[in-house]
PDB file of C-alpha atoms in Angstrom:
ATOM      1  CA  MET A   1      10.945   5.633 -14.973  1.00 98.00           C
ATOM      2  CA  LEU A   2       7.649   3.814 -15.456  1.00 98.00           C
ATOM      3  CA  VAL A   3       5.396   3.935 -12.378  1.00 98.00           C
ATOM      4  CA  THR A   4       2.527   1.468 -12.539  1.00 98.00           C
ATOM      5  CA  GLY A   5      -0.531   2.200 -10.420  1.00 97.00           C
ATOM      6  CA  GLY A   6       0.800   5.738 -10.164  1.00 98.00           C
ATOM      7  CA  ALA A   7      -2.603   7.401  -9.772  1.00 98.00           C
ATOM      8  CA  GLY A   8      -3.515   5.403  -6.674  1.00 97.00           C
ATOM      9  CA  PHE A   9      -2.746   6.193  -3.050  1.00 97.00           C
ATOM     10  CA  ILE A  10       0.869   5.085  -2.578  1.00 98.00           C
ATOM     11  CA  GLY A  11       1.845   5.381  -6.235  1.00 98.00           C
ATOM     12  CA  ALA A  12       0.608   8.964  -6.602  1.00 98.00           C
ATOM     13  CA  ASN A  13       2.413  10.003  -3.434  1.00 98.00           C
ATOM     14  CA  PHE A  14       5.555   8.386  -4.876  1.00 98.00           C
ATOM     15  CA  VAL A  15       5.245  10.262  -8.169  1.00 98.00           C
ATOM     16  CA  ARG A  16       4.597  13.538  -6.344  1.00 98.00           C
ATOM     17  CA  ARG A  17       7.740  12.872  -4.328  1.00 98.00           C
ATOM     18  CA  MET A  18      10.019  11.853  -7.183  1.00 98.00           C
ATOM     19  CA  VAL A  19       9.193  14.395  -9.898  1.00 98.00           C
ATOM     20  CA  PRO A  20      10.408  17.510  -8.054  1.00 97.00           C
ATOM     21  CA  ARG A  21      13.327  15.645  -6.456  1.00 96.00           C
ATOM     22  CA  ARG A  22      14.532  14.066  -9.715  1.00 96.00           C
ATOM     23  CA  PRO A  23      14.079  16.612 -12.530  1.00 94.00           C
ATOM     24  CA  ASP A  24      16.543  14.613 -14.664  1.00 95.00           C
ATOM     25  CA  ILE A  25      14.183  11.610 -14.796  1.00 96.00           C
ATOM     26  CA  ASP A  26      11.330  11.346 -17.295  1.00 98.00           C
ATOM     27  CA  VAL A  27       8.372   9.746 -15.500  1.00 98.00           C
ATOM     28  CA  THR A  28       5.566   7.835 -17.186  1.00 98.00           C
ATOM     29  CA  VAL A  29       2.547   6.772 -15.125  1.00 98.00           C
ATOM     30  CA  VAL A  30       0.210   3.975 -16.141  1.00 98.00           C
ATOM     31  CA  ASP A  31      -3.018   3.382 -14.253  1.00 97.00           C
ATOM     32  CA  SER A  32      -6.340   1.706 -15.006  1.00 96.00           C
ATOM     33  CA  LEU A  33      -8.110   4.467 -13.036  1.00 96.00           C
ATOM     34  CA  ASN A  34     -10.382   2.129 -11.127  1.00 91.00           C
ATOM     35  CA  TYR A  35     -12.557   3.488  -8.316  1.00 89.00           C
ATOM     36  CA  ALA A  36      -9.570   3.879  -5.945  1.00 90.00           C
ATOM     37  CA  ALA A  37      -7.382   5.921  -8.322  1.00 94.00           C
ATOM     38  CA  SER A  38      -7.713   9.376  -9.843  1.00 95.00           C
ATOM     39  CA  ARG A  39      -5.853  11.626 -12.273  1.00 97.00           C
ATOM     40  CA  ALA A  40      -6.568  14.398  -9.764  1.00 96.00           C
ATOM     41  CA  ASN A  41      -4.047  12.747  -7.426  1.00 97.00           C
ATOM     42  CA  LEU A  42      -1.348  13.713  -9.943  1.00 98.00           C
ATOM     43  CA  ALA A  43      -2.496  17.310 -10.470  1.00 97.00           C
ATOM     44  CA  PRO A  44       0.579  18.938  -8.854  1.00 97.00           C
ATOM     45  CA  VAL A  45       2.906  17.205 -11.349  1.00 98.00           C
ATOM     46  CA  GLU A  46       0.546  16.599 -14.272  1.00 97.00           C
ATOM     47  CA  ASP A  47       2.482  18.859 -16.654  1.00 97.00           C
ATOM     48  CA  ARG A  48       5.771  17.084 -15.908  1.00 98.00           C
ATOM     49  CA  ILE A  49       4.793  13.459 -16.524  1.00 98.00           C
ATOM     50  CA  GLU A  50       3.429  11.282 -19.300  1.00 98.00           C
ATOM     51  CA  PHE A  51       0.212   9.429 -18.480  1.00 98.00           C
ATOM     52  CA  ALA A  52      -1.077   6.195 -20.007  1.00 98.00           C
ATOM     53  CA  HIS A  53      -4.581   4.995 -19.201  1.00 98.00           C
ATOM     54  CA  GLY A  54      -4.638   1.216 -19.077  1.00 97.00           C
ATOM     55  CA  SER A  55      -4.013  -1.953 -17.113  1.00 96.00           C
ATOM     56  CA  ILE A  56      -0.798  -3.907 -16.729  1.00 97.00           C
ATOM     57  CA  ALA A  57      -2.987  -6.966 -17.338  1.00 96.00           C
ATOM     58  CA  ASP A  58      -2.843  -5.814 -20.991  1.00 97.00           C
ATOM     59  CA  ALA A  59       0.351  -7.531 -22.169  1.00 98.00           C
ATOM     60  CA  GLY A  60       0.739  -5.363 -25.252  1.00 98.00           C
ATOM     61  CA  LEU A  61       0.488  -2.129 -23.290  1.00 98.00           C
ATOM     62  CA  ALA A  62       2.877  -3.405 -20.625  1.00 98.00           C
ATOM     63  CA  ASP A  63       5.432  -4.335 -23.267  1.00 98.00           C
ATOM     64  CA  ARG A  64       5.252  -0.972 -25.056  1.00 98.00           C
ATOM     65  CA  LEU A  65       5.692   0.995 -21.844  1.00 98.00           C
ATOM     66  CA  VAL A  66       8.443  -1.158 -20.359  1.00 98.00           C
ATOM     67  CA  LYS A  67      10.368  -1.005 -23.638  1.00 98.00           C
ATOM     68  CA  ASP A  68      10.974   2.727 -23.167  1.00 95.00           C
ATOM     69  CA  ALA A  69      11.819   2.553 -19.444  1.00 98.00           C
ATOM     70  CA  ASP A  70      15.107   2.127 -17.611  1.00 98.00           C
ATOM     71  CA  ILE A  71      13.289   1.122 -14.441  1.00 98.00           C
ATOM     72  CA  VAL A  72       9.748   0.040 -13.558  1.00 98.00           C
ATOM     73  CA  VAL A  73       8.328   0.686 -10.090  1.00 98.00           C
ATOM     74  CA  ASN A  74       5.250  -1.485  -9.683  1.00 98.00           C
ATOM     75  CA  PHE A  75       2.578  -0.134  -7.333  1.00 98.00           C
ATOM     76  CA  ALA A  76      -0.303  -1.466  -9.439  1.00 94.00           C
ATOM     77  CA  ALA A  77      -2.535  -3.763  -7.396  1.00 89.00           C
ATOM     78  CA  GLU A  78      -6.023  -4.540  -6.277  1.00 84.00           C
ATOM     79  CA  SER A  79      -5.582  -4.190  -2.534  1.00 67.00           C
ATOM     80  CA  HIS A  80      -8.808  -4.319  -0.518  1.00 64.00           C
ATOM     81  CA  ASN A  81      -9.302  -7.532   1.455  1.00 65.00           C
ATOM     82  CA  ASP A  82     -13.085  -7.257   1.677  1.00 68.00           C
ATOM     83  CA  HIS A  83     -13.369  -6.893  -2.100  1.00 72.00           C
ATOM     84  CA  SER A  84     -11.108  -9.904  -2.652  1.00 72.00           C
ATOM     85  CA  LEU A  85     -13.465 -12.003  -0.535  1.00 78.00           C
ATOM     86  CA  ALA A  86     -16.456 -10.879  -2.604  1.00 77.00           C
ATOM     87  CA  ASP A  87     -14.794 -11.256  -6.034  1.00 80.00           C
ATOM     88  CA  PRO A  88     -11.211 -12.555  -6.294  1.00 81.00           C
ATOM     89  CA  ARG A  89     -10.941 -12.394 -10.095  1.00 87.00           C
ATOM     90  CA  PRO A  90      -9.798  -8.747 -10.434  1.00 84.00           C
ATOM     91  CA  PHE A  91      -7.046  -9.517  -7.922  1.00 88.00           C
ATOM     92  CA  LEU A  92      -5.780 -12.370 -10.086  1.00 92.00           C
ATOM     93  CA  GLU A  93      -5.858 -10.138 -13.176  1.00 91.00           C
ATOM     94  CA  SER A  94      -3.954  -7.227 -11.658  1.00 91.00           C
ATOM     95  CA  ASN A  95      -1.757  -8.834  -9.021  1.00 94.00           C
ATOM     96  CA  VAL A  96      -0.737 -12.022 -10.855  1.00 96.00           C
ATOM     97  CA  ILE A  97      -1.264 -11.591 -14.610  1.00 96.00           C
ATOM     98  CA  GLY A  98      -0.156  -7.971 -14.369  1.00 97.00           C
ATOM     99  CA  ILE A  99       3.187  -8.710 -12.719  1.00 97.00           C
ATOM    100  CA  TRP A 100       3.756 -11.615 -15.126  1.00 98.00           C
ATOM    101  CA  ASN A 101       3.336  -9.195 -18.040  1.00 98.00           C
ATOM    102  CA  LEU A 102       5.779  -6.735 -16.471  1.00 98.00           C
ATOM    103  CA  LEU A 103       8.316  -9.473 -15.796  1.00 98.00           C
ATOM    104  CA  GLU A 104       8.159 -10.794 -19.335  1.00 98.00           C
ATOM    105  CA  ALA A 105       8.576  -7.273 -20.701  1.00 98.00           C
ATOM    106  CA  ALA A 106      11.456  -6.562 -18.307  1.00 98.00           C
ATOM    107  CA  ARG A 107      13.089  -9.824 -19.358  1.00 98.00           C
ATOM    108  CA  LYS A 108      12.698  -8.983 -23.053  1.00 98.00           C
ATOM    109  CA  HIS A 109      13.924  -5.387 -22.823  1.00 98.00           C
ATOM    110  CA  ARG A 110      16.449  -5.868 -19.984  1.00 98.00           C
ATOM    111  CA  THR A 111      14.656  -3.350 -17.789  1.00 98.00           C
ATOM    112  CA  ARG A 112      15.105  -3.103 -14.045  1.00 98.00           C
ATOM    113  CA  LEU A 113      12.001  -3.768 -11.925  1.00 98.00           C
ATOM    114  CA  HIS A 114      11.091  -2.912  -8.360  1.00 98.00           C
ATOM    115  CA  HIS A 115       7.977  -4.670  -7.081  1.00 98.00           C
ATOM    116  CA  VAL A 116       6.042  -3.169  -4.166  1.00 98.00           C
ATOM    117  CA  SER A 117       4.379  -5.801  -1.997  1.00 97.00           C
ATOM    118  CA  THR A 118       2.813  -6.203   1.436  1.00 96.00           C
ATOM    119  CA  ASP A 119       3.476  -7.812   4.797  1.00 96.00           C
ATOM    120  CA  GLU A 120       0.146  -9.632   4.439  1.00 94.00           C
ATOM    121  CA  VAL A 121       1.888 -12.325   2.368  1.00 97.00           C
ATOM    122  CA  PHE A 122       3.332 -13.677   5.644  1.00 97.00           C
ATOM    123  CA  GLY A 123      -0.073 -14.291   7.244  1.00 95.00           C
ATOM    124  CA  GLU A 124      -0.530 -13.449  10.901  1.00 94.00           C
ATOM    125  CA  LEU A 125       1.337 -13.424  14.191  1.00 95.00           C
ATOM    126  CA  SER A 126      -0.227 -14.207  17.555  1.00 94.00           C
ATOM    127  CA  LEU A 127      -1.114 -11.249  19.740  1.00 93.00           C
ATOM    128  CA  ASP A 128       1.226 -12.564  22.443  1.00 91.00           C
ATOM    129  CA  ASP A 129       4.062 -13.411  20.034  1.00 92.00           C
ATOM    130  CA  PRO A 130       7.073 -11.084  20.482  1.00 91.00           C
ATOM    131  CA  GLY A 131       8.351 -12.016  17.012  1.00 95.00           C
ATOM    132  CA  ARG A 132       8.207  -9.916  13.853  1.00 97.00           C
ATOM    133  CA  PHE A 133       8.374 -10.682  10.142  1.00 97.00           C
ATOM    134  CA  ASP A 134      11.781 -10.458   8.501  1.00 98.00           C
ATOM    135  CA  GLU A 135      13.110 -11.317   5.038  1.00 98.00           C
ATOM    136  CA  GLN A 136      13.255 -15.031   5.929  1.00 97.00           C
ATOM    137  CA  ALA A 137       9.629 -15.238   7.106  1.00 97.00           C
ATOM    138  CA  ARG A 138       7.520 -18.030   5.637  1.00 97.00           C
ATOM    139  CA  TYR A 139       4.735 -17.075   3.252  1.00 98.00           C
ATOM    140  CA  ASN A 140       1.305 -17.961   4.659  1.00 96.00           C
ATOM    141  CA  PRO A 141      -1.352 -15.717   3.046  1.00 94.00           C
ATOM    142  CA  SER A 142      -4.861 -15.666   4.498  1.00 89.00           C
ATOM    143  CA  SER A 143      -7.053 -13.945   1.878  1.00 88.00           C
ATOM    144  CA  PRO A 144      -7.382 -13.918  -1.916  1.00 89.00           C
ATOM    145  CA  TYR A 145      -5.709 -10.492  -1.844  1.00 91.00           C
ATOM    146  CA  SER A 146      -2.655 -11.610   0.115  1.00 92.00           C
ATOM    147  CA  ALA A 147      -2.473 -14.890  -1.844  1.00 93.00           C
ATOM    148  CA  THR A 148      -2.247 -13.006  -5.137  1.00 95.00           C
ATOM    149  CA  LYS A 149       0.419 -10.672  -3.729  1.00 96.00           C
ATOM    150  CA  ALA A 150       2.382 -13.696  -2.491  1.00 97.00           C
ATOM    151  CA  SER A 151       2.086 -15.208  -5.964  1.00 97.00           C
ATOM    152  CA  ALA A 152       3.460 -12.004  -7.478  1.00 98.00           C
ATOM    153  CA  ASP A 153       6.433 -11.992  -5.106  1.00 98.00           C
ATOM    154  CA  LEU A 154       7.297 -15.580  -5.999  1.00 98.00           C
ATOM    155  CA  LEU A 155       7.066 -14.807  -9.704  1.00 98.00           C
ATOM    156  CA  VAL A 156       9.489 -11.898  -9.297  1.00 98.00           C
ATOM    157  CA  ARG A 157      11.935 -14.137  -7.433  1.00 98.00           C
ATOM    158  CA  ALA A 158      11.649 -16.840 -10.076  1.00 98.00           C
ATOM    159  CA  TRP A 159      12.203 -14.450 -13.001  1.00 98.00           C
ATOM    160  CA  ALA A 160      15.208 -12.941 -11.211  1.00 98.00           C
ATOM    161  CA  ARG A 161      16.774 -16.357 -10.614  1.00 97.00           C
ATOM    162  CA  SER A 162      15.771 -18.171 -13.787  1.00 98.00           C
ATOM    163  CA  PHE A 163      16.065 -15.367 -16.348  1.00 98.00           C
ATOM    164  CA  GLY A 164      18.352 -12.832 -14.708  1.00 97.00           C
ATOM    165  CA  VAL A 165      15.763 -10.060 -14.480  1.00 98.00           C
ATOM    166  CA  GLU A 166      17.254  -7.246 -12.386  1.00 98.00           C
ATOM    167  CA  ALA A 167      14.559  -7.049  -9.725  1.00 98.00           C
ATOM    168  CA  THR A 168      14.000  -6.074  -6.111  1.00 98.00           C
ATOM    169  CA  ILE A 169      10.994  -6.556  -3.833  1.00 98.00           C
ATOM    170  CA  SER A 170       9.762  -4.584  -0.839  1.00 98.00           C
ATOM    171  CA  ASN A 171       7.146  -5.802   1.627  1.00 98.00           C
ATOM    172  CA  CYS A 172       5.652  -2.954   3.605  1.00 97.00           C
ATOM    173  CA  SER A 173       3.408  -2.689   6.631  1.00 95.00           C
ATOM    174  CA  ASN A 174       0.040  -0.889   6.606  1.00 96.00           C
ATOM    175  CA  ASN A 175       0.189   2.574   5.031  1.00 97.00           C
ATOM    176  CA  TYR A 176      -1.756   5.687   5.966  1.00 98.00           C
ATOM    177  CA  GLY A 177      -1.638   9.323   4.918  1.00 98.00           C
ATOM    178  CA  PRO A 178      -2.877  11.765   2.234  1.00 98.00           C
ATOM    179  CA  LEU A 179      -4.831  10.548  -0.823  1.00 98.00           C
ATOM    180  CA  GLN A 180      -5.812   7.168   0.653  1.00 97.00           C
ATOM    181  CA  HIS A 181      -9.256   6.000  -0.487  1.00 96.00           C
ATOM    182  CA  VAL A 182     -12.003   6.370   2.107  1.00 96.00           C
ATOM    183  CA  GLU A 183     -12.759   2.638   2.095  1.00 93.00           C
ATOM    184  CA  LYS A 184      -9.505   1.982   3.983  1.00 94.00           C
ATOM    185  CA  PHE A 185      -9.462   1.704   7.764  1.00 96.00           C
ATOM    186  CA  ILE A 186      -7.911   4.998   8.907  1.00 98.00           C
ATOM    187  CA  PRO A 187      -9.496   7.363   6.345  1.00 98.00           C
ATOM    188  CA  ARG A 188     -12.852   5.639   6.848  1.00 98.00           C
ATOM    189  CA  GLN A 189     -12.771   6.424  10.554  1.00 98.00           C
ATOM    190  CA  ILE A 190     -11.503   9.995  10.044  1.00 98.00           C
ATOM    191  CA  THR A 191     -14.144  10.836   7.439  1.00 98.00           C
ATOM    192  CA  ASN A 192     -16.905   9.227   9.504  1.00 98.00           C
ATOM    193  CA  ILE A 193     -15.975  11.439  12.454  1.00 98.00           C
ATOM    194  CA  LEU A 194     -15.834  14.517  10.215  1.00 98.00           C
ATOM    195  CA  LEU A 195     -19.376  13.691   9.034  1.00 97.00           C
ATOM    196  CA  GLY A 196     -20.659  13.118  12.564  1.00 97.00           C
ATOM    197  CA  VAL A 197     -20.883   9.325  12.164  1.00 97.00           C
ATOM    198  CA  LYS A 198     -19.459   6.901  14.710  1.00 97.00           C
ATOM    199  CA  PRO A 199     -16.376   4.949  13.563  1.00 96.00           C
ATOM    200  CA  LYS A 200     -16.845   1.244  12.773  1.00 94.00           C
ATOM    201  CA  LEU A 201     -14.588  -1.332  14.422  1.00 95.00           C
ATOM    202  CA  TYR A 202     -14.340  -4.947  13.248  1.00 94.00           C
ATOM    203  CA  GLY A 203     -14.799  -7.712  15.819  1.00 94.00           C
ATOM    204  CA  THR A 204     -13.290  -6.799  19.179  1.00 95.00           C
ATOM    205  CA  GLY A 205     -10.803  -4.263  17.815  1.00 96.00           C
ATOM    206  CA  ARG A 206      -7.857  -6.269  19.204  1.00 95.00           C
ATOM    207  CA  ASN A 207      -6.262  -6.926  15.783  1.00 95.00           C
ATOM    208  CA  VAL A 208      -2.839  -5.267  15.617  1.00 96.00           C
ATOM    209  CA  ARG A 209      -1.237  -3.590  12.614  1.00 95.00           C
ATOM    210  CA  ASP A 210       2.227  -2.109  12.120  1.00 97.00           C
ATOM    211  CA  TRP A 211       1.550   1.356  10.668  1.00 98.00           C
ATOM    212  CA  ILE A 212       3.751   3.503   8.423  1.00 98.00           C
ATOM    213  CA  HIS A 213       3.138   6.920   6.888  1.00 98.00           C
ATOM    214  CA  VAL A 214       3.064   6.776   3.088  1.00 98.00           C
ATOM    215  CA  ASP A 215       5.877   9.348   2.845  1.00 98.00           C
ATOM    216  CA  ASP A 216       8.142   7.098   4.905  1.00 98.00           C
ATOM    217  CA  HIS A 217       7.256   4.103   2.740  1.00 98.00           C
ATOM    218  CA  ASN A 218       8.102   5.992  -0.438  1.00 98.00           C
ATOM    219  CA  ALA A 219      11.375   7.257   1.006  1.00 98.00           C
ATOM    220  CA  ALA A 220      12.286   3.615   1.595  1.00 98.00           C
ATOM    221  CA  VAL A 221      11.335   2.659  -1.980  1.00 98.00           C
ATOM    222  CA  GLU A 222      13.537   5.482  -3.251  1.00 98.00           C
ATOM    223  CA  ALA A 223      16.417   4.155  -1.141  1.00 98.00           C
ATOM    224  CA  ILE A 224      15.965   0.676  -2.634  1.00 98.00           C
ATOM    225  CA  ILE A 225      15.964   2.093  -6.162  1.00 98.00           C
ATOM    226  CA  ASP A 226      19.141   4.035  -5.431  1.00 97.00           C
ATOM    227  CA  ARG A 227      21.105   1.566  -3.329  1.00 97.00           C
ATOM    228  CA  GLY A 228      19.281  -1.769  -3.166  1.00 98.00           C
ATOM    229  CA  ARG A 229      20.938  -4.946  -4.415  1.00 97.00           C
ATOM    230  CA  ALA A 230      19.385  -6.809  -7.351  1.00 96.00           C
ATOM    231  CA  GLY A 231      17.623  -9.990  -6.309  1.00 97.00           C
ATOM    232  CA  GLU A 232      17.078  -8.806  -2.741  1.00 98.00           C
ATOM    233  CA  THR A 233      13.917  -8.338  -0.687  1.00 98.00           C
ATOM    234  CA  TYR A 234      13.607  -5.506   1.839  1.00 98.00           C
ATOM    235  CA  LEU A 235      10.953  -5.250   4.554  1.00 98.00           C
ATOM    236  CA  ILE A 236       9.736  -1.727   5.286  1.00 98.00           C
ATOM    237  CA  GLY A 237       8.189  -0.815   8.645  1.00 98.00           C
ATOM    238  CA  ALA A 238       8.211   2.111  11.057  1.00 98.00           C
ATOM    239  CA  GLU A 239       7.798  -0.054  14.182  1.00 97.00           C
ATOM    240  CA  CYS A 240       4.477   1.586  15.034  1.00 97.00           C
ATOM    241  CA  GLU A 241       2.314  -1.334  16.166  1.00 97.00           C
ATOM    242  CA  ALA A 242      -1.172  -0.523  17.432  1.00 97.00           C
ATOM    243  CA  ALA A 243      -4.453  -2.345  17.913  1.00 97.00           C
ATOM    244  CA  ASN A 244      -7.333  -1.155  15.746  1.00 97.00           C
ATOM    245  CA  LEU A 245      -9.149  -0.095  18.924  1.00 98.00           C
ATOM    246  CA  THR A 246      -6.176   2.080  19.878  1.00 98.00           C
ATOM    247  CA  ILE A 247      -6.180   3.711  16.440  1.00 98.00           C
ATOM    248  CA  VAL A 248      -9.870   4.569  16.692  1.00 98.00           C
ATOM    249  CA  GLN A 249      -9.541   5.936  20.218  1.00 98.00           C
ATOM    250  CA  THR A 250      -6.493   7.994  19.230  1.00 98.00           C
ATOM    251  CA  LEU A 251      -8.389   9.493  16.285  1.00 98.00           C
ATOM    252  CA  LEU A 252     -11.364  10.266  18.536  1.00 98.00           C
ATOM    253  CA  THR A 253      -9.064  12.066  20.988  1.00 98.00           C
ATOM    254  CA  ILE A 254      -7.363  14.049  18.203  1.00 98.00           C
ATOM    255  CA  MET A 255     -10.758  15.046  16.822  1.00 98.00           C
ATOM    256  CA  GLY A 256     -12.302  15.958  20.163  1.00 98.00           C
ATOM    257  CA  LYS A 257     -14.698  13.033  20.626  1.00 98.00           C
ATOM    258  CA  PRO A 258     -15.185  10.668  23.593  1.00 97.00           C
ATOM    259  CA  GLY A 259     -13.027   7.546  23.504  1.00 95.00           C
ATOM    260  CA  ASP A 260     -16.064   5.238  23.486  1.00 96.00           C
ATOM    261  CA  TRP A 261     -17.843   6.993  20.593  1.00 98.00           C
ATOM    262  CA  PHE A 262     -17.697   4.088  18.107  1.00 97.00           C
ATOM    263  CA  ASP A 263     -19.648   0.989  17.070  1.00 96.00           C
ATOM    264  CA  PHE A 264     -18.505  -2.619  16.790  1.00 96.00           C
ATOM    265  CA  VAL A 265     -19.442  -4.419  13.550  1.00 94.00           C
ATOM    266  CA  PRO A 266     -19.088  -8.099  12.521  1.00 92.00           C
ATOM    267  CA  ASP A 267     -15.523  -9.214  11.940  1.00 92.00           C
ATOM    268  CA  ARG A 268     -14.112  -9.964   8.493  1.00 84.00           C
ATOM    269  CA  PRO A 269     -13.590 -13.648   7.575  1.00 85.00           C
ATOM    270  CA  GLY A 270      -9.948 -14.668   7.952  1.00 81.00           C
ATOM    271  CA  HIS A 271      -9.051 -11.384   9.659  1.00 88.00           C
ATOM    272  CA  ASP A 272      -5.345 -11.681  10.566  1.00 88.00           C
ATOM    273  CA  LEU A 273      -4.580 -11.019  14.224  1.00 93.00           C
ATOM    274  CA  ARG A 274      -1.279  -9.173  14.060  1.00 96.00           C
ATOM    275  CA  TYR A 275       1.350  -7.919  11.617  1.00 95.00           C
ATOM    276  CA  ALA A 276       4.762  -6.648  12.670  1.00 97.00           C
ATOM    277  CA  ILE A 277       7.872  -5.947  10.607  1.00 97.00           C
ATOM    278  CA  ASP A 278      11.533  -6.052  11.542  1.00 98.00           C
ATOM    279  CA  PRO A 279      13.137  -3.350   9.327  1.00 98.00           C
ATOM    280  CA  SER A 280      16.709  -4.084  10.438  1.00 98.00           C
ATOM    281  CA  LYS A 281      17.924  -4.999   6.948  1.00 98.00           C
ATOM    282  CA  ILE A 282      16.822  -1.841   5.160  1.00 98.00           C
ATOM    283  CA  ARG A 283      18.035   0.311   8.049  1.00 98.00           C
ATOM    284  CA  GLY A 284      21.414  -1.395   8.223  1.00 98.00           C
ATOM    285  CA  GLU A 285      22.103  -1.798   4.500  1.00 98.00           C
ATOM    286  CA  LEU A 286      20.509   1.332   3.047  1.00 98.00           C
ATOM    287  CA  GLY A 287      20.462   3.736   6.004  1.00 98.00           C
ATOM    288  CA  TRP A 288      16.716   4.418   5.749  1.00 98.00           C
ATOM    289  CA  ARG A 289      14.883   5.841   8.775  1.00 97.00           C
ATOM    290  CA  PRO A 290      11.207   6.817   9.058  1.00 98.00           C
ATOM    291  CA  ARG A 291      10.268  10.410   9.782  1.00 97.00           C
ATOM    292  CA  TYR A 292       7.018   9.552  11.580  1.00 96.00           C
ATOM    293  CA  ARG A 293       8.277   7.361  14.413  1.00 94.00           C
ATOM    294  CA  ASN A 294       5.454   8.615  16.626  1.00 95.00           C
ATOM    295  CA  LEU A 295       2.146   7.226  15.342  1.00 96.00           C
ATOM    296  CA  GLU A 296       0.045   9.949  16.966  1.00 97.00           C
ATOM    297  CA  GLU A 297       2.062  12.635  15.159  1.00 97.00           C
ATOM    298  CA  GLY A 298       1.445  10.916  11.822  1.00 98.00           C
ATOM    299  CA  LEU A 299      -2.269  10.519  12.577  1.00 98.00           C
ATOM    300  CA  GLU A 300      -2.562  14.201  13.482  1.00 98.00           C
ATOM    301  CA  ALA A 301      -1.050  15.142  10.116  1.00 98.00           C
ATOM    302  CA  THR A 302      -3.432  12.749   8.350  1.00 98.00           C
ATOM    303  CA  VAL A 303      -6.492  14.128  10.148  1.00 98.00           C
ATOM    304  CA  ALA A 304      -5.397  17.621   9.128  1.00 98.00           C
ATOM    305  CA  TRP A 305      -5.137  16.562   5.484  1.00 98.00           C
ATOM    306  CA  TYR A 306      -8.601  14.972   5.337  1.00 98.00           C
ATOM    307  CA  SER A 307     -10.094  17.910   7.206  1.00 98.00           C
ATOM    308  CA  GLY A 308      -8.598  20.341   4.710  1.00 98.00           C
ATOM    309  CA  HIS A 309      -9.268  18.373   1.517  1.00 97.00           C
ATOM    310  CA  ARG A 310     -12.916  17.352   1.761  1.00 97.00           C
ATOM    311  CA  ALA A 311     -13.425  17.706  -1.984  1.00 95.00           C
ATOM    312  CA  ALA A 312     -10.856  14.932  -2.499  1.00 94.00           C
ATOM    313  CA  TRP A 313     -12.946  12.313  -0.692  1.00 96.00           C
ATOM    314  CA  GLU A 314     -16.569  13.425  -0.319  1.00 95.00           C
ATOM    315  CA  GLY A 315     -17.560  12.147  -3.765  1.00 91.00           C
ATOM    316  CA  ALA A 316     -16.335   8.622  -2.995  1.00 94.00           C
ATOM    317  CA  LYS A 317     -17.573   8.400   0.576  1.00 95.00           C
ATOM    318  CA  ALA A 318     -21.230   7.480  -0.036  1.00 92.00           C
ATOM    319  CA  ALA A 319     -20.364   4.707  -2.494  1.00 92.00           C
ATOM    320  CA  ALA A 320     -17.773   3.245  -0.124  1.00 92.00           C
ATOM    321  CA  GLU A 321     -20.257   3.152   2.739  1.00 94.00           C
ATOM    322  CA  ARG A 322     -22.877   1.506   0.533  1.00 91.00           C
ATOM    323  CA  ARG A 323     -20.393  -1.276  -0.214  1.00 88.00           C
ATOM    324  CA  TYR A 324     -19.758  -1.751   3.502  1.00 89.00           C
ATOM    325  CA  GLU A 325     -23.480  -1.691   4.267  1.00 87.00           C
ATOM    326  CA  ALA A 326     -24.057  -4.444   1.694  1.00 85.00           C
ATOM    327  CA  ILE A 327     -21.734  -6.775   3.603  1.00 83.00           C
ATOM    328  CA  GLY A 328     -22.939  -5.719   7.056  1.00 81.00           C
ATOM    329  CA  ARG A 329     -19.813  -3.824   8.081  1.00 82.00           C
TER     330      ARG A 329
END
């Protein structure tokens, strides 16, 4: 198994899940080790995997690694919306050129591919819309990040149909949990509170996200690898919708702070109003169910992890906040 982006947040959690559960599988991880990834994330399984330092945007490297794999699980991506607004080029390199390289290698070597994507490719839903995204939802990306992920999805579908590449796609809602970089919404608020700094809330805080714990996401990916049908797309969500304001206030309550102890900051351009996923297909076909169906329970576990692993995030915190300060958020 080749896991791309396997030293980042979701990918590293996936590798740490799979290695002890599947001792019969040889796992190779490739990662460019950008600011949001770290070999330290793989420390618990370091002696049981092969590691390649590099980018899937390197066609030669992608080909060599895919050649020796029975299956590729692609987590590699540039994923931060704010960064895509400031400089879209790295998102094109990783999210479009990278998946093209993997697809061409998979086509050449007849290797199975699972591509991990996002619900952001579908754009936004209205706050008063009872609907949710499903596998037939129209693509309508809002940012350079989501546009490049939508492009990747369409490339996977085209290579599956035109060239017979054995591929599956999953589109997941917003992840949270251990190892997530402190620039992301939930760990940013948790680490701010731990440092005695008020959380920062974009706009009015009314934007709604459908949250899923990273362990539940990776359990769903494992189910797709085991039982998913080639050529199919599966949407992954835990049905835990919450406004950003609610998330911040819940974290403040968990961490013993007043519910109004936060600051509003200017909203992000093109900030989608609401995401929501209908996971009926993956539940019905593959029997997957999330463990963390109660969002507060998952947030409590996440707060406990960041509280107990300060060394994992303190070094990156100052740089992340400087980047936010530079854009006024």
